[in-house]
Amino acid sequence: MAYEEAKADVKKTMREADNKAKETWRRADGEESLSDKIANTGDDIRTGLGNAGDDVRVEADKWHKDVDRDDV
């Protein structure tokens, strides 16, 4: 596994752990309000976009390396 892939995996794990912690904290009072649900949804969207961006970056790096190798 390349460095960028490993870094993307670590970032994904950290994002998901952060979301879990926030969701747990929001439920700590025993109730899940509408604002809690909206905040959780926003966190999920940000996590998904961050993970997608990392995946695109990893694939773009692979593609870039393949193109550079063809030029040699």
Coordinates of N, CA and C in Angstrom, one line a residue:
M1 N 0.9 -1.2 0.0 CA 0.0 0.0 0.0 C 0.9 1.2 0.0
A2 N 0.6 2.1 -0.9 CA 1.4 3.3 -1.0 C 1.1 4.3 0.1
Y3 N 2.0 5.2 0.3 CA 1.9 6.2 1.4 C 0.6 7.0 1.3
E4 N 0.2 7.5 0.1 CA -1.0 8.2 0.0 C -2.3 7.4 0.3
E5 N -2.3 6.1 0.0 CA -3.4 5.3 0.3 C -3.5 5.1 1.8
A6 N -2.3 4.8 2.4 CA -2.3 4.6 3.9 C -2.8 5.9 4.6
K7 N -2.3 7.0 4.1 CA -2.7 8.3 4.7 C -4.3 8.5 4.6
A8 N -4.8 8.2 3.4 CA -6.2 8.3 3.2 C -7.0 7.4 4.1
D9 N -6.5 6.2 4.3 CA -7.2 5.2 5.2 C -7.2 5.8 6.6
V10 N -6.1 6.3 7.1 CA -6.0 6.9 8.4 C -7.0 8.0 8.6
K11 N -7.0 8.9 7.6 CA -7.9 10.1 7.6 C -9.4 9.6 7.7
K12 N -9.7 8.6 6.9 CA -11.1 8.1 6.9 C -11.4 7.5 8.2
T13 N -10.5 6.8 8.8 CA -10.8 6.2 10.2 C -11.0 7.3 11.2
M14 N -10.1 8.3 11.1 CA -10.3 9.4 12.1 C -11.6 10.2 11.9
R15 N -12.0 10.4 10.6 CA -13.2 11.1 10.4 C -14.4 10.4 11.0
E16 N -14.4 9.0 10.7 CA -15.5 8.2 11.2 C -15.5 8.1 12.7
A17 N -14.4 8.1 13.4 CA -14.3 8.0 14.8 C -14.8 9.4 15.4
D18 N -14.4 10.5 14.8 CA -14.8 11.8 15.2 C -16.4 11.9 15.1
N19 N -16.9 11.4 14.0 CA -18.4 11.4 13.8 C -19.1 10.6 14.9
K20 N -18.6 9.4 15.2 CA -19.1 8.6 16.2 C -19.1 9.3 17.6
A21 N -18.0 9.9 17.9 CA -17.9 10.6 19.2 C -18.9 11.8 19.3
K22 N -19.0 12.5 18.2 CA -20.0 13.6 18.2 C -21.4 13.1 18.4
E23 N -21.8 12.1 17.6 CA -23.1 11.5 17.8 C -23.4 11.0 19.2
T24 N -22.4 10.4 19.8 CA -22.5 9.9 21.1 C -22.7 11.0 22.1
W25 N -22.0 12.1 21.9 CA -22.0 13.3 22.8 C -23.4 13.9 22.6
R26 N -23.9 14.0 21.4 CA -25.2 14.6 21.2 C -26.4 13.8 21.8
R27 N -26.2 12.5 22.0 CA -27.2 11.6 22.6 C -27.0 11.5 24.1
A28 N -26.0 12.1 24.6 CA -25.7 12.0 26.1 C -26.8 12.4 27.0
D29 N -27.6 13.4 26.5 CA -28.7 13.9 27.4 C -30.0 13.0 27.3
G30 N -29.9 11.9 26.5 CA -31.0 11.0 26.5 C -32.0 11.3 25.4
E31 N -31.8 12.4 24.7 CA -32.8 12.8 23.7 C -32.0 13.1 22.4
E32 N -32.6 12.9 21.3 CA -31.9 13.3 20.0 C -32.9 14.3 19.4
S33 N -32.5 15.6 19.4 CA -33.4 16.6 18.9 C -33.2 16.7 17.4
L34 N -34.0 17.6 16.8 CA -33.9 17.8 15.4 C -32.6 18.5 15.0
S35 N -32.1 19.4 15.9 CA -30.8 20.0 15.6 C -29.7 18.9 15.7
D36 N -29.8 18.0 16.6 CA -28.8 16.9 16.7 C -28.8 16.1 15.4
K37 N -30.0 15.8 14.9 CA -30.1 15.0 13.6 C -29.5 15.8 12.4
I38 N -29.8 17.1 12.4 CA -29.2 17.9 11.3 C -27.7 18.0 11.4
A39 N -27.2 18.1 12.6 CA -25.7 18.2 12.8 C -25.1 16.9 12.5
N40 N -25.7 15.7 12.8 CA -25.2 14.4 12.4 C -25.2 14.2 10.9
T41 N -26.3 14.7 10.3 CA -26.3 14.6 8.8 C -25.2 15.5 8.2
G42 N -25.0 16.7 8.7 CA -23.9 17.5 8.2 C -22.6 16.9 8.4
D43 N -22.4 16.3 9.5 CA -21.1 15.6 9.8 C -20.9 14.4 8.8
D44 N -22.0 13.7 8.5 CA -21.9 12.5 7.6 C -21.6 13.0 6.2
I45 N -22.2 14.1 5.8 CA -21.9 14.7 4.4 C -20.5 15.1 4.3
R46 N -20.0 15.8 5.3 CA -18.6 16.3 5.3 C -17.6 15.1 5.3
T47 N -17.9 14.1 6.0 CA -17.1 12.9 6.1 C -17.1 12.2 4.7
G48 N -18.2 12.1 4.1 CA -18.3 11.5 2.8 C -17.6 12.3 1.7
L49 N -17.7 13.6 1.8 CA -17.0 14.4 0.8 C -15.5 14.3 1.0
G50 N -15.0 14.3 2.3 CA -13.6 14.2 2.6 C -13.0 12.9 2.1
N51 N -13.8 11.8 2.4 CA -13.3 10.5 1.9 C -13.3 10.4 0.4
A52 N -14.3 11.0 -0.3 CA -14.3 11.0 -1.7 C -13.2 11.8 -2.3
G53 N -12.9 12.9 -1.7 CA -11.8 13.7 -2.1 C -10.4 13.0 -2.0
D54 N -10.3 12.3 -0.9 CA -9.0 11.5 -0.7 C -9.0 10.4 -1.7
D55 N -10.1 9.7 -2.0 CA -10.1 8.6 -3.0 C -9.7 9.2 -4.4
V56 N -10.3 10.3 -4.7 CA -10.0 10.9 -6.0 C -8.5 11.3 -6.1
R57 N -7.9 11.8 -5.0 CA -6.5 12.2 -5.0 C -5.6 11.0 -5.2
V58 N -6.0 9.9 -4.5 CA -5.2 8.7 -4.6 C -5.2 8.1 -6.0
E59 N -6.4 8.1 -6.6 CA -6.5 7.6 -8.0 C -5.8 8.6 -9.0
A60 N -5.9 9.9 -8.8 CA -5.2 10.8 -9.6 C -3.7 10.7 -9.6
D61 N -3.2 10.4 -8.3 CA -1.8 10.2 -8.2 C -1.3 9.0 -8.9
K62 N -2.1 7.9 -8.9 CA -1.8 6.7 -9.6 C -1.8 6.9 -11.1
W63 N -2.8 7.7 -11.6 CA -2.9 8.0 -13.0 C -1.7 8.8 -13.4
H64 N -1.3 9.8 -12.6 CA -0.2 10.7 -12.9 C 1.1 9.9 -12.9
K65 N 1.3 9.0 -12.0 CA 2.5 8.2 -12.0 C 2.6 7.3 -13.3
D66 N 1.4 6.8 -13.7 CA 1.4 6.0 -14.9 C 1.8 6.8 -16.2
V67 N 1.3 8.0 -16.2 CA 1.6 8.9 -17.3 C 3.1 9.3 -17.3
D68 N 3.6 9.6 -16.2 CA 5.0 9.9 -16.1 C 5.9 8.7 -16.5
R69 N 5.5 7.5 -16.1 CA 6.2 6.3 -16.5 C 6.3 6.1 -18.0
D70 N 5.1 6.4 -18.7 CA 5.1 6.3 -20.1 C 6.0 7.3 -20.8
D71 N 6.2 8.5 -20.2 CA 7.1 9.5 -20.8 C 8.5 9.1 -20.8
V72 N 8.9 8.2 -19.9 CA 10.3 7.9 -19.8 C 10.8 7.0 -20.9

